[in-house]
Structures are given as C-alpha cells and as structure tokens.
GROMACS .gro file of N, CA and C in nm:
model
  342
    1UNK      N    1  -1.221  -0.741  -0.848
    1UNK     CA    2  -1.249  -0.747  -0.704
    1UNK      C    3  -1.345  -0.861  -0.672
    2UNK      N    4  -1.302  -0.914  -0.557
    2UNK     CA    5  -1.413  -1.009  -0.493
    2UNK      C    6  -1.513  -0.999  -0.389
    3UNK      N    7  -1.626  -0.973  -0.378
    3UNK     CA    8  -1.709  -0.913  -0.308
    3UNK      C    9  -1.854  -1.006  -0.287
    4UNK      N   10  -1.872  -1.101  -0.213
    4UNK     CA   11  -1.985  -1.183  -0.241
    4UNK      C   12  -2.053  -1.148  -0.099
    5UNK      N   13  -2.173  -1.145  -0.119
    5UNK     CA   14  -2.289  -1.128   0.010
    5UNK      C   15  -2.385  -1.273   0.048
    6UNK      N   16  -2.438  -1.263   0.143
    6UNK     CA   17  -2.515  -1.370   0.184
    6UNK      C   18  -2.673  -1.316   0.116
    7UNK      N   19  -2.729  -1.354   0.116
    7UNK     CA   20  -2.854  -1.372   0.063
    7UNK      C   21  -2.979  -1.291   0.158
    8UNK      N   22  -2.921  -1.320   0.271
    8UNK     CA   23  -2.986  -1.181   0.372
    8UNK      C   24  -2.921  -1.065   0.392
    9UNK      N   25  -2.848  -1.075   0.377
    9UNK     CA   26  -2.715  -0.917   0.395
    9UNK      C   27  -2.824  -0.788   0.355
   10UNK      N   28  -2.790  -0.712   0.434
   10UNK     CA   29  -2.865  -0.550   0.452
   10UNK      C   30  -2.793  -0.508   0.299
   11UNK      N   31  -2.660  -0.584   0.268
   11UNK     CA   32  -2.602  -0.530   0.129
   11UNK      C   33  -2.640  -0.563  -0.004
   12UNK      N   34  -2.722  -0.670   0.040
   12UNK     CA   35  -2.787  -0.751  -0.126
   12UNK      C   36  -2.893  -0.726  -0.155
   13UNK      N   37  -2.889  -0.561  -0.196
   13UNK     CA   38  -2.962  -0.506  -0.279
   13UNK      C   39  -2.918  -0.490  -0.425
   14UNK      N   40  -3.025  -0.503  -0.514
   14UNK     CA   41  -2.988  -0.488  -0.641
   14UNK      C   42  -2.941  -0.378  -0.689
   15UNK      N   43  -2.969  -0.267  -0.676
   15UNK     CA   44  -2.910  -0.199  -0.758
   15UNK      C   45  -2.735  -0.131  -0.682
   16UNK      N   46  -2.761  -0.174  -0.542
   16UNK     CA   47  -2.651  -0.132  -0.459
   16UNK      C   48  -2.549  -0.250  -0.501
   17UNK      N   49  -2.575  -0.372  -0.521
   17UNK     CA   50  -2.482  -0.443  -0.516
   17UNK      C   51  -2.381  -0.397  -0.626
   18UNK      N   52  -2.416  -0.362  -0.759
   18UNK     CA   53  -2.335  -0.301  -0.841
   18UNK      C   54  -2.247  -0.174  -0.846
   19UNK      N   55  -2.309  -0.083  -0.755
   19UNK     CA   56  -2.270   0.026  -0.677
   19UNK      C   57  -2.095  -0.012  -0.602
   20UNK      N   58  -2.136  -0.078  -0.529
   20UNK     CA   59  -2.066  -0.177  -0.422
   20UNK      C   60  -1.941  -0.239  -0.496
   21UNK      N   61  -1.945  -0.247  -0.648
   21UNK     CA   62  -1.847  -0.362  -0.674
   21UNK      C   63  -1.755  -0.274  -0.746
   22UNK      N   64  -1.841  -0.133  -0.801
   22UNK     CA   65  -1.818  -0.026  -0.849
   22UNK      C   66  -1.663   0.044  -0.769
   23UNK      N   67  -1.752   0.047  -0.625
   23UNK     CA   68  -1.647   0.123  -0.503
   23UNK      C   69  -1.521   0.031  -0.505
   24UNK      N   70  -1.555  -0.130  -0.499
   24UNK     CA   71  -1.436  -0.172  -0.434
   24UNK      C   72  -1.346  -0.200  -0.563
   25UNK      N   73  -1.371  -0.217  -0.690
   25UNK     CA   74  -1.263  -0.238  -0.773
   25UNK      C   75  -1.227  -0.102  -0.809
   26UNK      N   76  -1.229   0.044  -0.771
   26UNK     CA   77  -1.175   0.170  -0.768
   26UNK      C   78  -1.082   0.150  -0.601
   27UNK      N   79  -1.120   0.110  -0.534
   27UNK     CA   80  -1.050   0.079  -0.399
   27UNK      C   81  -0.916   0.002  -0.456
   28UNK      N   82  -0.945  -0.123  -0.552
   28UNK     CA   83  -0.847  -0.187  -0.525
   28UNK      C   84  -0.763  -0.145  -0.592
   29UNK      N   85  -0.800  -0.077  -0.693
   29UNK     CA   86  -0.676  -0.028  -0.808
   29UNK      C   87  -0.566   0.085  -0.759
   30UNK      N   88  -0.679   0.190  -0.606
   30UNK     CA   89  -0.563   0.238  -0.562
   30UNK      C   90  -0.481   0.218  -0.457
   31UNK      N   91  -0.505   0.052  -0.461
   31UNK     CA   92  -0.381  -0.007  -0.352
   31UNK      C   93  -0.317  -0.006  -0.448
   32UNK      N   94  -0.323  -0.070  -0.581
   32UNK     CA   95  -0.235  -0.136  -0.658
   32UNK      C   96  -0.139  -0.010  -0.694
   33UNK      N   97  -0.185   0.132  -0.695
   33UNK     CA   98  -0.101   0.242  -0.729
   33UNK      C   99  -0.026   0.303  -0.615
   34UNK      N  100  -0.093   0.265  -0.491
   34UNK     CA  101  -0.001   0.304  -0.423
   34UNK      C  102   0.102   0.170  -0.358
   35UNK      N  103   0.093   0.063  -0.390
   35UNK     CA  104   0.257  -0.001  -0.391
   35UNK      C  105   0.322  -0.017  -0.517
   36UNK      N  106   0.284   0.059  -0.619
   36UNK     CA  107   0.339   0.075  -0.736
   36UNK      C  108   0.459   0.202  -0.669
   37UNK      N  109   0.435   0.304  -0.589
   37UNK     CA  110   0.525   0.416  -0.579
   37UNK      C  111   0.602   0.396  -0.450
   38UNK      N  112   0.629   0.246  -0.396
   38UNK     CA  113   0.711   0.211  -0.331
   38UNK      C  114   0.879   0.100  -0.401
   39UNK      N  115   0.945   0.126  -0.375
   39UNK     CA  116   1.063   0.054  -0.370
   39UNK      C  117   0.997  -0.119  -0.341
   40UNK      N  118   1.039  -0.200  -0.446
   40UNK     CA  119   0.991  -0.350  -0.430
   40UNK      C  120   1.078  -0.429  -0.317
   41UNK      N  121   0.961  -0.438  -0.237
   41UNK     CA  122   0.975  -0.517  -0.105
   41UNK      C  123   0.941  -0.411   0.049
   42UNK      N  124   0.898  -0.297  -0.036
   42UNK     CA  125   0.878  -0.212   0.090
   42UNK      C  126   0.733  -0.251   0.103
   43UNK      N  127   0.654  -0.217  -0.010
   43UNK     CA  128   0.508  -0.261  -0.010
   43UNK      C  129   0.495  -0.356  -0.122
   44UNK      N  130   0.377  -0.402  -0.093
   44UNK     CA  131   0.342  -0.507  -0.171
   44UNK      C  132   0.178  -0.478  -0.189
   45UNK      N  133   0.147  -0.528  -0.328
   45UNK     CA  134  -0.033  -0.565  -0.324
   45UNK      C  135  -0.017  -0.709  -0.365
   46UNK      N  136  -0.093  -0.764  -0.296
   46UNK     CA  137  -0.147  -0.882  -0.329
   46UNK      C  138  -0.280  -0.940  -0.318
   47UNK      N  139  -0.291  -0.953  -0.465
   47UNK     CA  140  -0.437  -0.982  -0.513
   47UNK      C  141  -0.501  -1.080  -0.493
   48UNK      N  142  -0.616  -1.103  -0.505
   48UNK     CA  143  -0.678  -1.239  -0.485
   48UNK      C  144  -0.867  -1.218  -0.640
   49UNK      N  145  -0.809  -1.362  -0.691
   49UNK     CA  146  -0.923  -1.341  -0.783
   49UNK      C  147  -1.038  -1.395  -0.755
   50UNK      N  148  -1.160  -1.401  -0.823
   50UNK     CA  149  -1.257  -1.529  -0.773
   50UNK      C  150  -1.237  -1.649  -0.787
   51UNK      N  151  -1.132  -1.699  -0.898
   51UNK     CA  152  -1.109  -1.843  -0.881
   51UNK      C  153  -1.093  -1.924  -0.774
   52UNK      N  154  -1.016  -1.835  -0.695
   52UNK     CA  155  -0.928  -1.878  -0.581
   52UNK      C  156  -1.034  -1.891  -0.451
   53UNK      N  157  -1.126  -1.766  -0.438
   53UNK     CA  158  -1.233  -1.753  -0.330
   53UNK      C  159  -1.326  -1.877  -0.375
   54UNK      N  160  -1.357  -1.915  -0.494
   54UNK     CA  161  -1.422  -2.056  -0.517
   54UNK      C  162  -1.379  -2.180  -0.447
   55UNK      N  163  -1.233  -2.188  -0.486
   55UNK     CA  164  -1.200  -2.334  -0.425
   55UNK      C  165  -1.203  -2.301  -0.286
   56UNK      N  166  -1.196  -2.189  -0.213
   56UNK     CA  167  -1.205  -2.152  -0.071
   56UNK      C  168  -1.325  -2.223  -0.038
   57UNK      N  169  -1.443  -2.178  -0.116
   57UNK     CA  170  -1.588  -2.249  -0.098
   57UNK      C  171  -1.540  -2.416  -0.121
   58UNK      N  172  -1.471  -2.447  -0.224
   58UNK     CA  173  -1.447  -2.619  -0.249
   58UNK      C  174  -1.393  -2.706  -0.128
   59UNK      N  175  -1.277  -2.628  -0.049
   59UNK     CA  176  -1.225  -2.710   0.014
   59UNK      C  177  -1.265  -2.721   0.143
   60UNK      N  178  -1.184  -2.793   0.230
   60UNK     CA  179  -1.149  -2.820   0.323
   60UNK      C  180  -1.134  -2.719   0.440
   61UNK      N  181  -1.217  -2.684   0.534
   61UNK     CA  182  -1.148  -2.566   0.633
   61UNK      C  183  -1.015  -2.623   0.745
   62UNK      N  184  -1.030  -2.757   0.768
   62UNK     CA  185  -0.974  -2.820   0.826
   62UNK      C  186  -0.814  -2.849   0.796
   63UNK      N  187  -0.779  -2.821   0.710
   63UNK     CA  188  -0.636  -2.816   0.674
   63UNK      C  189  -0.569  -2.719   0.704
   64UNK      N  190  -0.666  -2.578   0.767
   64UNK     CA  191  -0.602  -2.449   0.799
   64UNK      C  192  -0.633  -2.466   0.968
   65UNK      N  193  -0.675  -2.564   0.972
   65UNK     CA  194  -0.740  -2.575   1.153
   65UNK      C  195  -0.858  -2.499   1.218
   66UNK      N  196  -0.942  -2.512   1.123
   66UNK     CA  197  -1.093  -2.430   1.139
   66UNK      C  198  -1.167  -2.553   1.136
   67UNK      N  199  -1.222  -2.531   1.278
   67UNK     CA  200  -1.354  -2.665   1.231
   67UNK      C  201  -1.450  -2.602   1.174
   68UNK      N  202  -1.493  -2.735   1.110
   68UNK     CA  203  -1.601  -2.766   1.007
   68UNK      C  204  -1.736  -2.641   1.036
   69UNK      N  205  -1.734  -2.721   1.146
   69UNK     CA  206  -1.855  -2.642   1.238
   69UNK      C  207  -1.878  -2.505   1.316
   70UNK      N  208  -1.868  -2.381   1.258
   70UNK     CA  209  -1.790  -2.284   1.297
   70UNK      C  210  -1.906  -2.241   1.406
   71UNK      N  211  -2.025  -2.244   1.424
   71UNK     CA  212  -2.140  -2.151   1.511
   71UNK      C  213  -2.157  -2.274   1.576
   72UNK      N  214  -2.121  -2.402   1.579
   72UNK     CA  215  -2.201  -2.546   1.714
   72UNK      C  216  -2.267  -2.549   1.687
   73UNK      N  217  -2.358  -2.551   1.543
   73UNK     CA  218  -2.533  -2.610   1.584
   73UNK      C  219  -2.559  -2.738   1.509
   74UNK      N  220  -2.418  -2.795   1.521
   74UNK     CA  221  -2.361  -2.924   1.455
   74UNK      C  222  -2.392  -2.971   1.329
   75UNK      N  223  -2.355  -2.836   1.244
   75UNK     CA  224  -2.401  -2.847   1.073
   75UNK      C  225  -2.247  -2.853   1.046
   76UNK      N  226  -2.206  -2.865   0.902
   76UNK     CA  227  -2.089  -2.782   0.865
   76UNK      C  228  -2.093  -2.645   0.759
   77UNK      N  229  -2.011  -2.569   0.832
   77UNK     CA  230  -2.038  -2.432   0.757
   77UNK      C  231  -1.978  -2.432   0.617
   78UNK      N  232  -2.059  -2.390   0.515
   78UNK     CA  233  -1.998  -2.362   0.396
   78UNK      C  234  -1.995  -2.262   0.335
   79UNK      N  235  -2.020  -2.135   0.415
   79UNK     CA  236  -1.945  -1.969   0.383
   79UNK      C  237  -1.886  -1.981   0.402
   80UNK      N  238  -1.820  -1.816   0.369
   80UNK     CA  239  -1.703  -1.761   0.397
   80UNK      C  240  -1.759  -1.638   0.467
   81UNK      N  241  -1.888  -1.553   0.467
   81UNK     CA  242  -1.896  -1.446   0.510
   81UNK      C  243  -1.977  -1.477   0.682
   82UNK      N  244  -1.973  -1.412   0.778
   82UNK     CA  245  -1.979  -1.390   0.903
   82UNK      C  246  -2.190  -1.391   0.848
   83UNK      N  247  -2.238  -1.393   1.018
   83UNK     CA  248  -2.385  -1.399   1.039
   83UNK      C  249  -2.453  -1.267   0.982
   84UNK      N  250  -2.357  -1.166   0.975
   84UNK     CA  251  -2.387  -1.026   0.915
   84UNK      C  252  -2.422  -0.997   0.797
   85UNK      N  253  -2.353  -1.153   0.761
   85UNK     CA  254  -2.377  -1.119   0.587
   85UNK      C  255  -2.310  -1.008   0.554
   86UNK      N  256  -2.228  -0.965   0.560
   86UNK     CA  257  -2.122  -0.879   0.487
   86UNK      C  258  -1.964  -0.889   0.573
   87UNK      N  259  -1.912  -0.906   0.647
   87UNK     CA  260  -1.820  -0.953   0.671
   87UNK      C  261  -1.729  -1.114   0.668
   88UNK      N  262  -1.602  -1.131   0.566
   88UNK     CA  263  -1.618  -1.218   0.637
   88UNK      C  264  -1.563  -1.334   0.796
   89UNK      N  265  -1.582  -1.438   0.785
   89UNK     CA  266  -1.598  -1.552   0.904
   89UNK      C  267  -1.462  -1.588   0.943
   90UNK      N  268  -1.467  -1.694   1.017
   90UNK     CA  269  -1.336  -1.743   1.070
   90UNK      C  270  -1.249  -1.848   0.966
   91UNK      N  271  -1.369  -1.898   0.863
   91UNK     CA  272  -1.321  -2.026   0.765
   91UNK      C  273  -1.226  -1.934   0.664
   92UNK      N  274  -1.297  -1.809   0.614
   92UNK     CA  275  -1.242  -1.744   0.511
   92UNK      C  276  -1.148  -1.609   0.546
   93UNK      N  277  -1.104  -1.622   0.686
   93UNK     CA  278  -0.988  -1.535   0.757
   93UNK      C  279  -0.873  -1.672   0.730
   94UNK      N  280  -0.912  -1.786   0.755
   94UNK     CA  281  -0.800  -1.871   0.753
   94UNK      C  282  -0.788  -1.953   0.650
   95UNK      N  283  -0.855  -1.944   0.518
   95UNK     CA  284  -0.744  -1.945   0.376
   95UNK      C  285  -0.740  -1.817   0.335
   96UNK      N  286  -0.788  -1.692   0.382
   96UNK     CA  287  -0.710  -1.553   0.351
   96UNK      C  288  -0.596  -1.589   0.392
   97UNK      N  289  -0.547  -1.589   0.529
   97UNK     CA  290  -0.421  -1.601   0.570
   97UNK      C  291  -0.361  -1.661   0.504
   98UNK      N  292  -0.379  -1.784   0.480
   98UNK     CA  293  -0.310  -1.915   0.403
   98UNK      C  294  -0.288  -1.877   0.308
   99UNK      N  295  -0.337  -1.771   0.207
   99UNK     CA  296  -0.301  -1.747   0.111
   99UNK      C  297  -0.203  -1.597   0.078
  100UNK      N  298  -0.209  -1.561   0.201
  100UNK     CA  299  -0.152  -1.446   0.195
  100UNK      C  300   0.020  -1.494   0.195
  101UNK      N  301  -0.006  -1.509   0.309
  101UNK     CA  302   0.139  -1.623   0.370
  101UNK      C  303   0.223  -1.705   0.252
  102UNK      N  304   0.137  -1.772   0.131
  102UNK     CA  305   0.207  -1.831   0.068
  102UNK      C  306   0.264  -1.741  -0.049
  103UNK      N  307   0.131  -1.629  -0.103
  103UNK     CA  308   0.202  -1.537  -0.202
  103UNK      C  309   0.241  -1.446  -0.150
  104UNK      N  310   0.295  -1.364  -0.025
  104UNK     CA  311   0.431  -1.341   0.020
  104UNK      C  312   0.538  -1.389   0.072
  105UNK      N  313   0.540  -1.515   0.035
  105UNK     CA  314   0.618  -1.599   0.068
  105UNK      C  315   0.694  -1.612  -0.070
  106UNK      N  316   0.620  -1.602  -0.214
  106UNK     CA  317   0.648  -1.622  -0.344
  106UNK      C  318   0.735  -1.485  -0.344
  107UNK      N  319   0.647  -1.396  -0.332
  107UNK     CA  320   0.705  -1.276  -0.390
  107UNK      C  321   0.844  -1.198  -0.324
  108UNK      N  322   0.871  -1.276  -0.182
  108UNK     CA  323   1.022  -1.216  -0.138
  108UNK      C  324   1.113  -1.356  -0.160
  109UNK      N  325   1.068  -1.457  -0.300
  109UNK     CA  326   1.173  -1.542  -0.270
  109UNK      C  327   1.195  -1.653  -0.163
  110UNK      N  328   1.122  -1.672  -0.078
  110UNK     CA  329   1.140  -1.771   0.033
  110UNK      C  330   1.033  -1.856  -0.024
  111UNK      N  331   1.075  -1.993   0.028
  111UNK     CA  332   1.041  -2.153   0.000
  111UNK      C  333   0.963  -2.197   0.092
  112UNK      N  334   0.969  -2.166   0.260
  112UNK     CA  335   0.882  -2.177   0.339
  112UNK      C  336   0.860  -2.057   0.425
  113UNK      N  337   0.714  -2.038   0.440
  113UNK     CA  338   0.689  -1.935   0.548
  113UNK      C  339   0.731  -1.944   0.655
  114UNK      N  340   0.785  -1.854   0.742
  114UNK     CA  341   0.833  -1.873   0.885
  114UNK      C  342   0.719  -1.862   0.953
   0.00000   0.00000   0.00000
C-alpha cells in the first residue's frame, strides 16, 4: 500500500503512522479478494505501487493539464497530498486518473482510452 503524509498532517504520528499502513494494506488485500470472486471484466483491482507514486513526485503535472501552480501563491507545487495533509490534491487526482485509464485500458485489451 501507498500511504504518504505531509509533515504537518494530524496523521504523522509515529506510532499511528504504522497503525495506518497496518489498516490500509488489510484494506487493500480485501479489494483484491473481492474482485477475485467476480467474473474477469466485471470487477477489476488495480494496484498502484510506490514506484509509480515516486515518478508522480518526478514528473511533470502539466502533461495531465494541472498547472504547476496548484494554490496561486506563484510557487510550483510538488505534492501530491491536499493542505490537510492527508488527502490527496488535484496534481495527484490527475496521474491517478492517468494511470488508472491506462491500466484499464491494458487490462480489457484496448490500445487507446476512449
């Protein structure tokens, strides 16, 4: 599971944060069991590792059409999680999408997303 906090987050506590990573990789395993007991193509899980949330941090927001500058205080943003520090933002909703889009795009066989 991928689960990263901001540095102020009400969630980045130490001993909770492990707690926390505890919950969500038991969360994710029972998505993974429950589209295991569907017919393939009815449901789907699709995963995402930290490699991938890294280059999210590496790249470009601008190729998904997110400016740079997501709050105007004419910096460029380089999270992914919202001012809450535990949700995340608009940069890392739009290579979620982007990435969703392309590995269900893999997994029913189609070449381009509609």
């Amino acid at each position: 599971p991928t689960q990263m906090f901001r540095r102020d987050s009400p969630l980045n506590i130490f001993p909770l944060v492990f707690f926390l990573n505890t919950v969500v990789g038991f969360w994710d395993s029972q998505k993974k069991m429950v589209a295991k007991q569907f017919p393939p193509g009815d449901v789907a899980y699709v995963g995402l590792d930290p490699d991938e949330v890294y280059d999210w941090y590496m790249s470009d927001p601008s190729q998904y059409g997110v400016p740079a500058d997501l709050d105007g205080d004419g910096m460029d943003d380089t999270t992914l999680i919202s001012r809450d520090g535990v949700h995340p933002n608009a940069r890392c909703y739009a290579f979620w999408g982007a990435s969703l889009g392309e590995k269900l795009s893999r997994m029913w066989g189609r070449d381009n997303a509609d």
